[in-house]
CSV table of C-alpha atoms and ligand atoms in Angstrom, one decimal:
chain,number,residue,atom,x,y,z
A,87,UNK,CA,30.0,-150.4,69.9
A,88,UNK,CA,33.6,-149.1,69.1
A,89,UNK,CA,32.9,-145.9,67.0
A,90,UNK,CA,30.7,-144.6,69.5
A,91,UNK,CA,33.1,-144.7,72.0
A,92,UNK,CA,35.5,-143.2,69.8
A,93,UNK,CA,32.8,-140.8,68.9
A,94,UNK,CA,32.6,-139.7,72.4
A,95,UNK,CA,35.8,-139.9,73.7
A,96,UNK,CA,37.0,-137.1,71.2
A,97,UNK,CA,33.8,-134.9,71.2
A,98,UNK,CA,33.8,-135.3,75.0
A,99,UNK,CA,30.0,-134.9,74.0
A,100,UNK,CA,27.0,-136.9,76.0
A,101,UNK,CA,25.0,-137.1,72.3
A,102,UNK,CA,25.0,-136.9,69.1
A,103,UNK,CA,22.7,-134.2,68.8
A,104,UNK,CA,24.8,-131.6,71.3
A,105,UNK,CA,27.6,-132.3,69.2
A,106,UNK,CA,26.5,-131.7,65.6
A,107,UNK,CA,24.7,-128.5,67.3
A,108,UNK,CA,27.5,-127.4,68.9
A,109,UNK,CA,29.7,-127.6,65.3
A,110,UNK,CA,26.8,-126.1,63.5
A,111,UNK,CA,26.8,-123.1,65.4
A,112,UNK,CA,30.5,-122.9,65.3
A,113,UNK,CA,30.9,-123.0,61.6
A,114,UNK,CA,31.0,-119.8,59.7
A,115,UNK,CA,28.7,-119.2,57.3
A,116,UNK,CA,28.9,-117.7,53.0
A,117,UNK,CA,25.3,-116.7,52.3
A,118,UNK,CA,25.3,-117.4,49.0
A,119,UNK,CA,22.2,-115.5,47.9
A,120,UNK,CA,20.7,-112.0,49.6
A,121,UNK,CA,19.4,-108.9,48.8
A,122,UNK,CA,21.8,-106.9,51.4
A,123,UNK,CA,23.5,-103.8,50.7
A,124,UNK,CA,26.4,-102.6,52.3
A,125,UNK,CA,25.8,-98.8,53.8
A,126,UNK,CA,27.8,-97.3,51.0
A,127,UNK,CA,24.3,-97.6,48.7
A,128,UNK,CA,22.1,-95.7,51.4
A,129,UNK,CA,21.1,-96.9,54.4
A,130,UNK,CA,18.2,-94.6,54.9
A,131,UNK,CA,15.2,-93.3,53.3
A,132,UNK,CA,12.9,-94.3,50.4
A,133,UNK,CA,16.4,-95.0,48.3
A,134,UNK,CA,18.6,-96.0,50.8
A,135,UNK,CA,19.3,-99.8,49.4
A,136,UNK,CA,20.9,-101.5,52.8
A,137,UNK,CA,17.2,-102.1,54.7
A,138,UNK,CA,18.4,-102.9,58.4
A,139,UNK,CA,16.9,-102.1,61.4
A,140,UNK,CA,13.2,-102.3,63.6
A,141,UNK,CA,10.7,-100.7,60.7
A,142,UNK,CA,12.3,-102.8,57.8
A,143,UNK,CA,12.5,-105.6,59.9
A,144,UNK,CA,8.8,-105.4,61.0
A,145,UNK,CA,7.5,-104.1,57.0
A,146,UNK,CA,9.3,-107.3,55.6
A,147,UNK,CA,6.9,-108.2,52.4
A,148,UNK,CA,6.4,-111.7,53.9
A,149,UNK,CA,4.7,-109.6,57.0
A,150,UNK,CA,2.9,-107.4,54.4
A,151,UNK,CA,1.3,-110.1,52.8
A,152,UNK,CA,0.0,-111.7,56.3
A,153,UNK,CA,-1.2,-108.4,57.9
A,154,UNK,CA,-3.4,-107.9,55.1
A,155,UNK,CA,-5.2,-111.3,56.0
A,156,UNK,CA,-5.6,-110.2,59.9
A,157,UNK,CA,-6.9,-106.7,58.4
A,158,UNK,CA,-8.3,-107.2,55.0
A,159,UNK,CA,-7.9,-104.7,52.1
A,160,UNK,CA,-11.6,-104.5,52.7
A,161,UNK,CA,-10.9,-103.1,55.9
A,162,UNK,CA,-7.6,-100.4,55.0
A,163,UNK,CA,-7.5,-100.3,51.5
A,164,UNK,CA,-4.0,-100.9,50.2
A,165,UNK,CA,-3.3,-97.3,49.1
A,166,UNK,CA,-3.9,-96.4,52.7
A,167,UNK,CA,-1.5,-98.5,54.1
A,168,UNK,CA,1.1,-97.4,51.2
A,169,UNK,CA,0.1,-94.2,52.0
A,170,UNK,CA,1.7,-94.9,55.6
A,171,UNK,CA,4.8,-93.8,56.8
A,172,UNK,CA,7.2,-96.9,57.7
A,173,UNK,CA,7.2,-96.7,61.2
A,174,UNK,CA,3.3,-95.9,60.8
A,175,UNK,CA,3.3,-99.5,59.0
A,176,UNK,CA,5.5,-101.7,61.1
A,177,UNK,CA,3.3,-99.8,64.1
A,178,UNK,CA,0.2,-101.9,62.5
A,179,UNK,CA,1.9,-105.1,61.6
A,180,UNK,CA,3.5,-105.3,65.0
A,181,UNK,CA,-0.4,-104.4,66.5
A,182,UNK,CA,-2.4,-106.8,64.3
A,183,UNK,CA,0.3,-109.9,64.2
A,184,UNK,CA,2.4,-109.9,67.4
A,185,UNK,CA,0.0,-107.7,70.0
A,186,UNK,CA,-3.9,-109.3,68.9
A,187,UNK,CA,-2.3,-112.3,67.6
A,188,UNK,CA,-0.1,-114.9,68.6
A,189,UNK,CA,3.0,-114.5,66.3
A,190,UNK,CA,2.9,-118.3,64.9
A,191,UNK,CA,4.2,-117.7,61.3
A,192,UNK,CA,7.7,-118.2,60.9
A,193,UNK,CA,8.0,-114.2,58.9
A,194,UNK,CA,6.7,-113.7,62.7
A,195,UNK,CA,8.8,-115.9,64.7
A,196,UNK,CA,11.5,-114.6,62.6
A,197,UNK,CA,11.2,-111.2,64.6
A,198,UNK,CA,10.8,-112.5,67.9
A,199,UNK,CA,14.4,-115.0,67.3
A,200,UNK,CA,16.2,-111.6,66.2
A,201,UNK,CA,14.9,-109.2,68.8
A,202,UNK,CA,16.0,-112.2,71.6
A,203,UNK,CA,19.3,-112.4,70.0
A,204,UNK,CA,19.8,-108.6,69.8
A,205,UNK,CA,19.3,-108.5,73.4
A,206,UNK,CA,16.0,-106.7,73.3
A,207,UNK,CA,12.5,-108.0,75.0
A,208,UNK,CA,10.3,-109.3,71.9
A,209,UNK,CA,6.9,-109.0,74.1
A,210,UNK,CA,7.0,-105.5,74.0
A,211,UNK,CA,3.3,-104.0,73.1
A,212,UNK,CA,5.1,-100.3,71.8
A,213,UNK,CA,7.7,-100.2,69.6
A,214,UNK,CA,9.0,-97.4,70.4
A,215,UNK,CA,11.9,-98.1,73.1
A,216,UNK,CA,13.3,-100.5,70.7
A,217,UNK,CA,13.1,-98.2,67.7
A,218,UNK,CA,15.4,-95.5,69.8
A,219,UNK,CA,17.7,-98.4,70.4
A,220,UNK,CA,18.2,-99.1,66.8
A,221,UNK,CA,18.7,-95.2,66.1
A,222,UNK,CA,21.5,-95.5,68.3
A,223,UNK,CA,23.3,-97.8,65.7
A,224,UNK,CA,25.8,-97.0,63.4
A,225,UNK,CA,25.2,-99.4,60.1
A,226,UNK,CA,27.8,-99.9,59.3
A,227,UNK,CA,29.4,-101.4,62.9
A,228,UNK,CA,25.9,-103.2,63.1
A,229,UNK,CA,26.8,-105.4,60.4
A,230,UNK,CA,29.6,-106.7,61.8
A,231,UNK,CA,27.4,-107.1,65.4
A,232,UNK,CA,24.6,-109.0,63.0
A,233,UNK,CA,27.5,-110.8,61.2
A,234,UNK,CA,29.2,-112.1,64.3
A,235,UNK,CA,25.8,-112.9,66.1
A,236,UNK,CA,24.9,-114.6,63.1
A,237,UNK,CA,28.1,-116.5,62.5
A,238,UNK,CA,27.8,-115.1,58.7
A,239,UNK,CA,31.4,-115.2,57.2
A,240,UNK,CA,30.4,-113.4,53.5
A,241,UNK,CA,27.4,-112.2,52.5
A,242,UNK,CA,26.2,-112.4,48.6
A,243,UNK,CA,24.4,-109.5,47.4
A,244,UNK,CA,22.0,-109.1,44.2
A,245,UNK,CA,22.7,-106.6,41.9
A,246,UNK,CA,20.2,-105.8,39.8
A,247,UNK,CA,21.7,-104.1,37.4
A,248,UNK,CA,18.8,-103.0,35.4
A,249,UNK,CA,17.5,-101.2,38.3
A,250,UNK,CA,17.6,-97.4,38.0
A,251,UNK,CA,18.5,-97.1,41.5
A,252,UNK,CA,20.9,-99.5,41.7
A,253,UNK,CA,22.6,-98.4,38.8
A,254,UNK,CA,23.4,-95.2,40.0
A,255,UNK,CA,24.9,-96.3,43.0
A,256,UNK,CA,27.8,-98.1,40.7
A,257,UNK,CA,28.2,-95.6,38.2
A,258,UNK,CA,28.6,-93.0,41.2
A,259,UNK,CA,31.1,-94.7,42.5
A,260,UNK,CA,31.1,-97.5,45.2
A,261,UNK,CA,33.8,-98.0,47.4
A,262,UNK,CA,34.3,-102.2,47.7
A,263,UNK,CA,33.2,-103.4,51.1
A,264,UNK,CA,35.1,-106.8,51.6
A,265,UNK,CA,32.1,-108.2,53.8
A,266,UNK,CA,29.9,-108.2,50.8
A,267,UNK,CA,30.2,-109.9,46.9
A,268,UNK,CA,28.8,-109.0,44.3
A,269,UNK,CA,26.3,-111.3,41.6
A,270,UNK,CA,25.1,-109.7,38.2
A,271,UNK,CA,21.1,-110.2,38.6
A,272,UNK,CA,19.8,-109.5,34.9
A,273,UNK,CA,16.3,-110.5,35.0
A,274,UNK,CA,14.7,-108.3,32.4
A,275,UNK,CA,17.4,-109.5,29.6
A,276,UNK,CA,16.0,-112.9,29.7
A,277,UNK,CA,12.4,-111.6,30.5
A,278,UNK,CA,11.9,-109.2,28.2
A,279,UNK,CA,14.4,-108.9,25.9
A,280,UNK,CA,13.2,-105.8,23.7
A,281,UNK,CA,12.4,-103.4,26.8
A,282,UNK,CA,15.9,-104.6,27.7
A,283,UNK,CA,17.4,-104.0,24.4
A,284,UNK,CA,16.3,-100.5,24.1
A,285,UNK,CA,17.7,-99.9,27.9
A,286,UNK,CA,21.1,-101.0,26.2
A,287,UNK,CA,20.4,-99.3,23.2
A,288,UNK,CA,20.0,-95.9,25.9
A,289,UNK,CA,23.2,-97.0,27.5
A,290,UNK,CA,25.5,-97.0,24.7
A,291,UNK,CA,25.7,-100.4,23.4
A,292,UNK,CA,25.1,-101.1,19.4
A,293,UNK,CA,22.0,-103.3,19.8
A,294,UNK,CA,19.2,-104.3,17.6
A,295,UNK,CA,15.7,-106.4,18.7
A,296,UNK,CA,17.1,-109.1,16.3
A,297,UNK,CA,19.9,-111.3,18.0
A,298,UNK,CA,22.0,-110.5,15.3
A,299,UNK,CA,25.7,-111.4,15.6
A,300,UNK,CA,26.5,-108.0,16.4
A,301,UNK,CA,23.8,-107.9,19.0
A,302,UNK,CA,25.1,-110.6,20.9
A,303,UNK,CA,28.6,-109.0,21.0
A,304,UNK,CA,27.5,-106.3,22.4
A,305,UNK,CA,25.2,-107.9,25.5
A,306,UNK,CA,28.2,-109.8,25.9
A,307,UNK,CA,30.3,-106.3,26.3
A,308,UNK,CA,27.5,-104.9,28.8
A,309,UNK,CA,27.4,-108.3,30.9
A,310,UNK,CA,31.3,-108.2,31.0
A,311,UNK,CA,31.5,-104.5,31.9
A,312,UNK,CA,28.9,-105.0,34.7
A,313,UNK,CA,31.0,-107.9,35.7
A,314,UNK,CA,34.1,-106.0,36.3
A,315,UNK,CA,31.9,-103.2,38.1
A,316,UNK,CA,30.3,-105.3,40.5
A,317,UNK,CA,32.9,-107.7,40.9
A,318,UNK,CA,30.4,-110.6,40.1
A,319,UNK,CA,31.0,-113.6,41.4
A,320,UNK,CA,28.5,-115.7,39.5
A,321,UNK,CA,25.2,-114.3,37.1
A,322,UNK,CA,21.4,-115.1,38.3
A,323,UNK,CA,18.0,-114.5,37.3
A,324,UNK,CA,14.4,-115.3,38.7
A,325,UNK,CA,12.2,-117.4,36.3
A,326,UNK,CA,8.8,-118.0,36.0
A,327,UNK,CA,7.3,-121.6,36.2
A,328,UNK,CA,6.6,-121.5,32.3
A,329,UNK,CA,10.5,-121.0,31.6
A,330,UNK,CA,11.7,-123.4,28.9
A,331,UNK,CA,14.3,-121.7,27.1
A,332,UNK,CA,15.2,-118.6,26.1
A,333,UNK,CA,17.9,-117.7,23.0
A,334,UNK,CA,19.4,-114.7,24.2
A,335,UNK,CA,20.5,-117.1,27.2
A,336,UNK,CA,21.9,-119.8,24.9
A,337,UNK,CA,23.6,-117.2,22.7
A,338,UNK,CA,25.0,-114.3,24.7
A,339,UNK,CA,24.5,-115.3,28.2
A,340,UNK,CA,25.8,-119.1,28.7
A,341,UNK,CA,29.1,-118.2,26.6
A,342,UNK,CA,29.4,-115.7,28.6
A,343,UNK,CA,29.5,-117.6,31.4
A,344,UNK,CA,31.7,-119.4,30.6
A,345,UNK,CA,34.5,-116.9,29.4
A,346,UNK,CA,34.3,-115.7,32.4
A,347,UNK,CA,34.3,-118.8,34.2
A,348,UNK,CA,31.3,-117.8,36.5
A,349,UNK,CA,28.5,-120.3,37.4
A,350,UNK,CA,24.5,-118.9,36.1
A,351,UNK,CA,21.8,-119.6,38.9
A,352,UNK,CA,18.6,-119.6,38.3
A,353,UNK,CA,15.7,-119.3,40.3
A,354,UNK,CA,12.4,-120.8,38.7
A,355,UNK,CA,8.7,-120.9,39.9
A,356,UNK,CA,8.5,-117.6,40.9
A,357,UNK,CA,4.8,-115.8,39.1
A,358,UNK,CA,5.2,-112.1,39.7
A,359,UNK,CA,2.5,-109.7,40.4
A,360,UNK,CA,-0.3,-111.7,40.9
A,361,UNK,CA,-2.0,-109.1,43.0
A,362,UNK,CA,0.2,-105.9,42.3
A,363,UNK,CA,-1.6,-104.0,45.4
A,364,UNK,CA,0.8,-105.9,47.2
A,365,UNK,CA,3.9,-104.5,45.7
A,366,UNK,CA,7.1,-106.4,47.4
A,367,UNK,CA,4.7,-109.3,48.7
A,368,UNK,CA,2.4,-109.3,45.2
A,369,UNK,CA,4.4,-112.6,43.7
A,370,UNK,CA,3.0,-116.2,44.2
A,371,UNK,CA,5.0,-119.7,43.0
A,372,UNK,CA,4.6,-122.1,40.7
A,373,UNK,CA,5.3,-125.6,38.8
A,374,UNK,CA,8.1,-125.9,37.0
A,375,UNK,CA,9.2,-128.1,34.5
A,376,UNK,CA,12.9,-129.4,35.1
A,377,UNK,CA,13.1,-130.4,31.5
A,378,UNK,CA,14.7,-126.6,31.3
A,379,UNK,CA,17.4,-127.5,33.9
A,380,UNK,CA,18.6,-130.7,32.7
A,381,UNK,CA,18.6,-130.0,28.9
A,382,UNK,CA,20.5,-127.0,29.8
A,383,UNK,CA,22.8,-128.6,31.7
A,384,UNK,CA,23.1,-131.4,28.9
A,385,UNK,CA,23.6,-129.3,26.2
A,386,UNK,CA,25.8,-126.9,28.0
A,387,UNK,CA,28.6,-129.3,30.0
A,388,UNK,CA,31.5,-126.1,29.9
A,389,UNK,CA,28.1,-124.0,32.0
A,390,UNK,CA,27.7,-124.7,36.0
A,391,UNK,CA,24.1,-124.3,37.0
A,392,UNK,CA,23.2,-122.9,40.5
A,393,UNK,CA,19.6,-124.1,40.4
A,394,UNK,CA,16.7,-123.4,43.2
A,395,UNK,CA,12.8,-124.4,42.4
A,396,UNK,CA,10.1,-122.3,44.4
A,397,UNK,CA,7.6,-125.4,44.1
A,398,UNK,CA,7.6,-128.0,46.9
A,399,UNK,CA,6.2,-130.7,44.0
A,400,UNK,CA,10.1,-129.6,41.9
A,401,UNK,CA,12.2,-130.6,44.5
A,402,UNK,CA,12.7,-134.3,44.6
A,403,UNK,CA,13.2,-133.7,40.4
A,404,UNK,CA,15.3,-131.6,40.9
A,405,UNK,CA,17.7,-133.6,43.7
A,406,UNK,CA,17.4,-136.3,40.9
A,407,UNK,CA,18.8,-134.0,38.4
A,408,UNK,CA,22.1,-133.0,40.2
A,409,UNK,CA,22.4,-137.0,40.3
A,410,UNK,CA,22.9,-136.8,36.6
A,411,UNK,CA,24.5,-133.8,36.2
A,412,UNK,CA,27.7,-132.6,37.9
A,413,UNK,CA,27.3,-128.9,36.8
A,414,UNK,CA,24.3,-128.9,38.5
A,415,UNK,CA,24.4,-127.6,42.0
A,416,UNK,CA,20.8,-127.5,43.8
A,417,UNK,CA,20.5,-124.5,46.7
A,418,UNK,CA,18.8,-123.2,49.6
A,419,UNK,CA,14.8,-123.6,50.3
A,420,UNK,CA,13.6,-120.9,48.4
A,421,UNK,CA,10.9,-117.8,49.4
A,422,UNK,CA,7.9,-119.8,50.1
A,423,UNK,CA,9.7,-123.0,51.3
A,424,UNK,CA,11.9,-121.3,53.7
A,425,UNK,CA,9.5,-122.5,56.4
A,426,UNK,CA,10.9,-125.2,58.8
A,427,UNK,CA,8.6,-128.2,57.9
A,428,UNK,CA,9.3,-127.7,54.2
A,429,UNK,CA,13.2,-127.3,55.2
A,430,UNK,CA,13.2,-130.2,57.3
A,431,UNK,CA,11.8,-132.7,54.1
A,432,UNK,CA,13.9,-130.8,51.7
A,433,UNK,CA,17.4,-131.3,53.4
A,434,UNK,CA,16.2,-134.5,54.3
A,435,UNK,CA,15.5,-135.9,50.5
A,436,UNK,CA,18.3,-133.8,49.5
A,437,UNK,CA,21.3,-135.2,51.6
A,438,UNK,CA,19.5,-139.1,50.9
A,439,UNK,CA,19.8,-138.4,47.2
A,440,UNK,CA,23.4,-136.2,47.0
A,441,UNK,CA,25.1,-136.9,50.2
A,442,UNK,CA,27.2,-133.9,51.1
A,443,UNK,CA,27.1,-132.2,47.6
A,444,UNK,CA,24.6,-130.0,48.0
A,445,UNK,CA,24.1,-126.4,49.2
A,446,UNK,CA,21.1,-126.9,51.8
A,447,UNK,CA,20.3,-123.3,52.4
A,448,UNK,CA,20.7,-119.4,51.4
A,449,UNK,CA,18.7,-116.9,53.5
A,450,UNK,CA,17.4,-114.6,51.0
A,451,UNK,CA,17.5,-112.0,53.8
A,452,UNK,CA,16.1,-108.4,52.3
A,453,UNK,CA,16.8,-107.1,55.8
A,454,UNK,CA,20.1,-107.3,57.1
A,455,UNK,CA,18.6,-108.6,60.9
A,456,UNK,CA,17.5,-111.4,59.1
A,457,UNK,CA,20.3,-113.4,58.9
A,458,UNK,CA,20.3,-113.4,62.5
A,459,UNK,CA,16.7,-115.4,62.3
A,460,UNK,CA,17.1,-117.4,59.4
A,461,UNK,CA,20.3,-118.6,59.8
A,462,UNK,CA,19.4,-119.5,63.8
A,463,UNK,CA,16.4,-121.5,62.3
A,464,UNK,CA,18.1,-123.4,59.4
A,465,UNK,CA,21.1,-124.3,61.5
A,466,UNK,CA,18.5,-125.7,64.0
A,467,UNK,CA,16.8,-127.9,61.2
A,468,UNK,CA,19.9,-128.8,59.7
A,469,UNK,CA,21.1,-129.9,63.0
A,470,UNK,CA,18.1,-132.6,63.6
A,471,UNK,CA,18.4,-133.8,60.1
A,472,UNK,CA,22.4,-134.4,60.3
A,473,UNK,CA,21.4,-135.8,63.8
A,474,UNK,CA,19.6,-138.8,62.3
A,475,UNK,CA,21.5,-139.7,59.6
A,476,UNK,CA,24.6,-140.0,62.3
A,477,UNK,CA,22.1,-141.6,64.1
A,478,UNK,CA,21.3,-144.0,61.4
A,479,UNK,CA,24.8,-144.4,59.8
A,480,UNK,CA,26.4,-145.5,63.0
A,481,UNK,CA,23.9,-148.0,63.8
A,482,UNK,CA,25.1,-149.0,60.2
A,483,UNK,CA,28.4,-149.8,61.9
A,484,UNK,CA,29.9,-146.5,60.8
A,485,UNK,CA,32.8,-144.9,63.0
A,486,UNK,CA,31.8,-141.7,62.8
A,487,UNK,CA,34.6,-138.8,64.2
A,488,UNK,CA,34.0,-135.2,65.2
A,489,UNK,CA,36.1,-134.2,62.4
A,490,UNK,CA,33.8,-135.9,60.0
A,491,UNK,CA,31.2,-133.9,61.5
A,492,UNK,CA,33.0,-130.7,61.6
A,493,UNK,CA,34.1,-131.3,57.4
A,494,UNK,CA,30.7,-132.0,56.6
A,495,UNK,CA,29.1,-128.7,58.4
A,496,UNK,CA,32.1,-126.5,56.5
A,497,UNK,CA,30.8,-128.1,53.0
A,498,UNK,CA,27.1,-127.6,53.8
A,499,UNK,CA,27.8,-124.2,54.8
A,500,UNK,CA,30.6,-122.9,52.5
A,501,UNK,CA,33.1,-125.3,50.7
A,502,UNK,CA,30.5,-126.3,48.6
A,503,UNK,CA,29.8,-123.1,47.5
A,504,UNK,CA,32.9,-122.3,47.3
A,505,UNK,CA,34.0,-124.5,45.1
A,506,UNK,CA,31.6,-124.8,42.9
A,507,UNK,CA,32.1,-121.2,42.1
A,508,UNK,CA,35.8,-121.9,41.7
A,509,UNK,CA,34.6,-124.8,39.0
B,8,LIG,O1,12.5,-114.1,48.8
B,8,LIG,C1,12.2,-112.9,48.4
B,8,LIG,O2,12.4,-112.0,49.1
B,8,LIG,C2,11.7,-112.7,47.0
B,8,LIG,O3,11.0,-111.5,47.0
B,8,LIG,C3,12.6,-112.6,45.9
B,8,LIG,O4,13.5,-111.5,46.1
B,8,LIG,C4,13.4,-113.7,45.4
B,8,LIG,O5,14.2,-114.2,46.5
B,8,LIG,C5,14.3,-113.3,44.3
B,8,LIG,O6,15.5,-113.3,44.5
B,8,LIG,O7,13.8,-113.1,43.2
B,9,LIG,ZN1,16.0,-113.6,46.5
């Protein structure tokens, strides 16, 4: 078998598997959607924005949600453990789920990965030595430590800009960091459109409930103003599963979009709230119908569409979809799918249906550590996938090269992002 040989005699690699591993790792990485913060919008406190560090890492909502099922609210009621300090918190997480539980989860094994890779022993039954090690880091030289032991290139922030917060930090004044882009998130226009309105109304711009002509010039004035503040490279919002279409979208939003040349993603399935006690972790998925992606994309052929689906039952629909439509760019394994077995039959279906032309993952990291985790894990599944499609398209007869390898790990993991954005 000729291409093998070829294969191996350029890779100087035993297998196919060491190989695509070896480029995987190698291959820098745009995070295309996060909730990170750059130091310059707090980095401590109950405001600080950029959440980094041992107690955030160990108080990550997906570990709030599955300490309350080792220690039921019946047990500490909810306000008690709100009523915690954070170290206090991540002090009972780290007891009830990695000390009197094996840490099987993947929110779990997510700590253990980034404490390894930090250098730091992850059986540790105290917290404490490693919570004095992270005081001992400056943020903002610890992103470029997570960055690098990540092999993140760029990460891609959120910016709600309807968030009081948030919108402070901007209007005071925010010194560009070029490690971090900016995306307008603007869930509450599409969501609830007169509690928006009056927000607008409180912020200067000549709005009435009725999407007057007038009305829509001036959303349009406040998205473009936002969009020069933040420096947004695309617009996003979170959906419910019920999402079918909304007018202020199709009026002010979409054109837009497209003035400015900037894709719209949108993230649909998520149900928020469903027990509010929760708070971060209180949201739950579900169905939804992908009639509201591909008339979209239909009707609106100038628009590109980021689109990511919490349900597992969406995504073959939704890999169908980006078949017919070529502004249609499916992403990452959202929230509730980020979970290797769910990642694994994903980017499998996904790279049977599209080929390359797909963006297989984003890390949704709320914790800048994170990365370090998620991005170890995804590469790793990625890696076995890619494996056996090699594996299958050179028994095909396929001379497969190292550079093929090497072009088809920089689309997965930034060209086609990158593009996409650049329409
Ligand atoms: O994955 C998450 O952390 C969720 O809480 C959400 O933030 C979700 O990713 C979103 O962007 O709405
Ligand atoms: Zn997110």
């Amino acid at each position: 078998m000729p291409h093998i040989t070829r294969l191996l005699t350029e890779s100087g690699s035993p297998t196919v598997a060491d190989l695509v591993t070896r480029v995987l790792v190698a291959q820098p990485i745009i995070d295309m959607h996060t909730h990170l913060y750059p130091p310059g919008f707090g980095h401590t406190g109950p405001d600080g924005l950029m959440l980094w560090g041992l107690d955030d890492l160990v108080t990550y909502h997906y570990l709030v949600a599955e300490v309350f099922r080792a220690v039921p609210a019946t047990k500490l009621p909810y306000a008690q453990f709100w009523a915690m300090s954070k170290a206090e918190q991540a002090d009972h997480i780290w007891k009830q789920l990695f000390v009197e539980r094996t840490p099987l989860s993947e929110a779990c094994r997510g700590v253990i990965t980034t404490l390894s890779k930090l250098g730091l022993d992850p059986g540790v039954k105290s917290l404490a030595s490693h919570r004095q090690w992270f005081r001992e880091q400056n943020p903002n030289d610890y992103i470029d430590h997570v960055m690098a032991l990540a092999n993140v290139k760029s990460i891609t922030m959120t910016n709600a800009v309807f968030d009081d917060n948030e919108r402070a930090c901007w209007l005071a004044g925010i010194a560009p960091d070029p490690r971090f882009k900016g995306v307008l998130r603007i869930d509450p226009l599409l969501l609830d459109w007169p509690t928006a309105g009056k927000k607008l109304s409180a912020w200067g711009y000549n709005v009435e409930e009725a999407l007057t002509e007038k009305t829509i010039r001036e959303v349009k004035r406040f998205l473009n103003e936002w969009c020069d503040r933040v420096q947004a490279i695309y617009c996003a919002v979170s959906l419910p599963p019920e999402f079918r279409e909304s007018p202020i979208l199709e009026m002010a939003v979409l054109p837009f979009c497209e003035e400015r040349n900037i894709p719209f993603a949108m993230m649909i399935g998520s149900r928020r709230g469903v027990n509010p006690e929760l708070r971060d972790a209180a949201d739950t998925g579900g169905l939804a119908d992908i009639r509201a992606v591909t008339s979209l994309c239909q009707r609106f052929p100038n628009n590109r569409f980021f689109v990511t689906l919490l349900a597992r039952e969406n995504q073959h629909e939704l890999a169908v979809a980006a078949r017919k439509f070529g502004n249609l760019m499916p992403f990452g394994c959202w929230w509730f799918l980020n979970n290797p077995s769910l990642i694994d039959e994903i980017t499998r279906m996904r790279i049977e249906l599209l080929g390359t032309t797909v963006i297989p993952q984003h890390s949704d990291a709320r914790v800048l550590d994170q990365l370090i985790y998620k991005w170890d894990h995804s590469r790793t599944i990625l890696g076995r996938v890619l494996t056996e499609k090699y594996q299958d398209l050179l028994a095909a007869g396929w001379p497969l090269t190292k550079a093929e390898i090497e072009r088809d790990a920089r689309q997965f993991l930034q060209d086609n992002f990158l593009i996409f954005l650049g329409g």
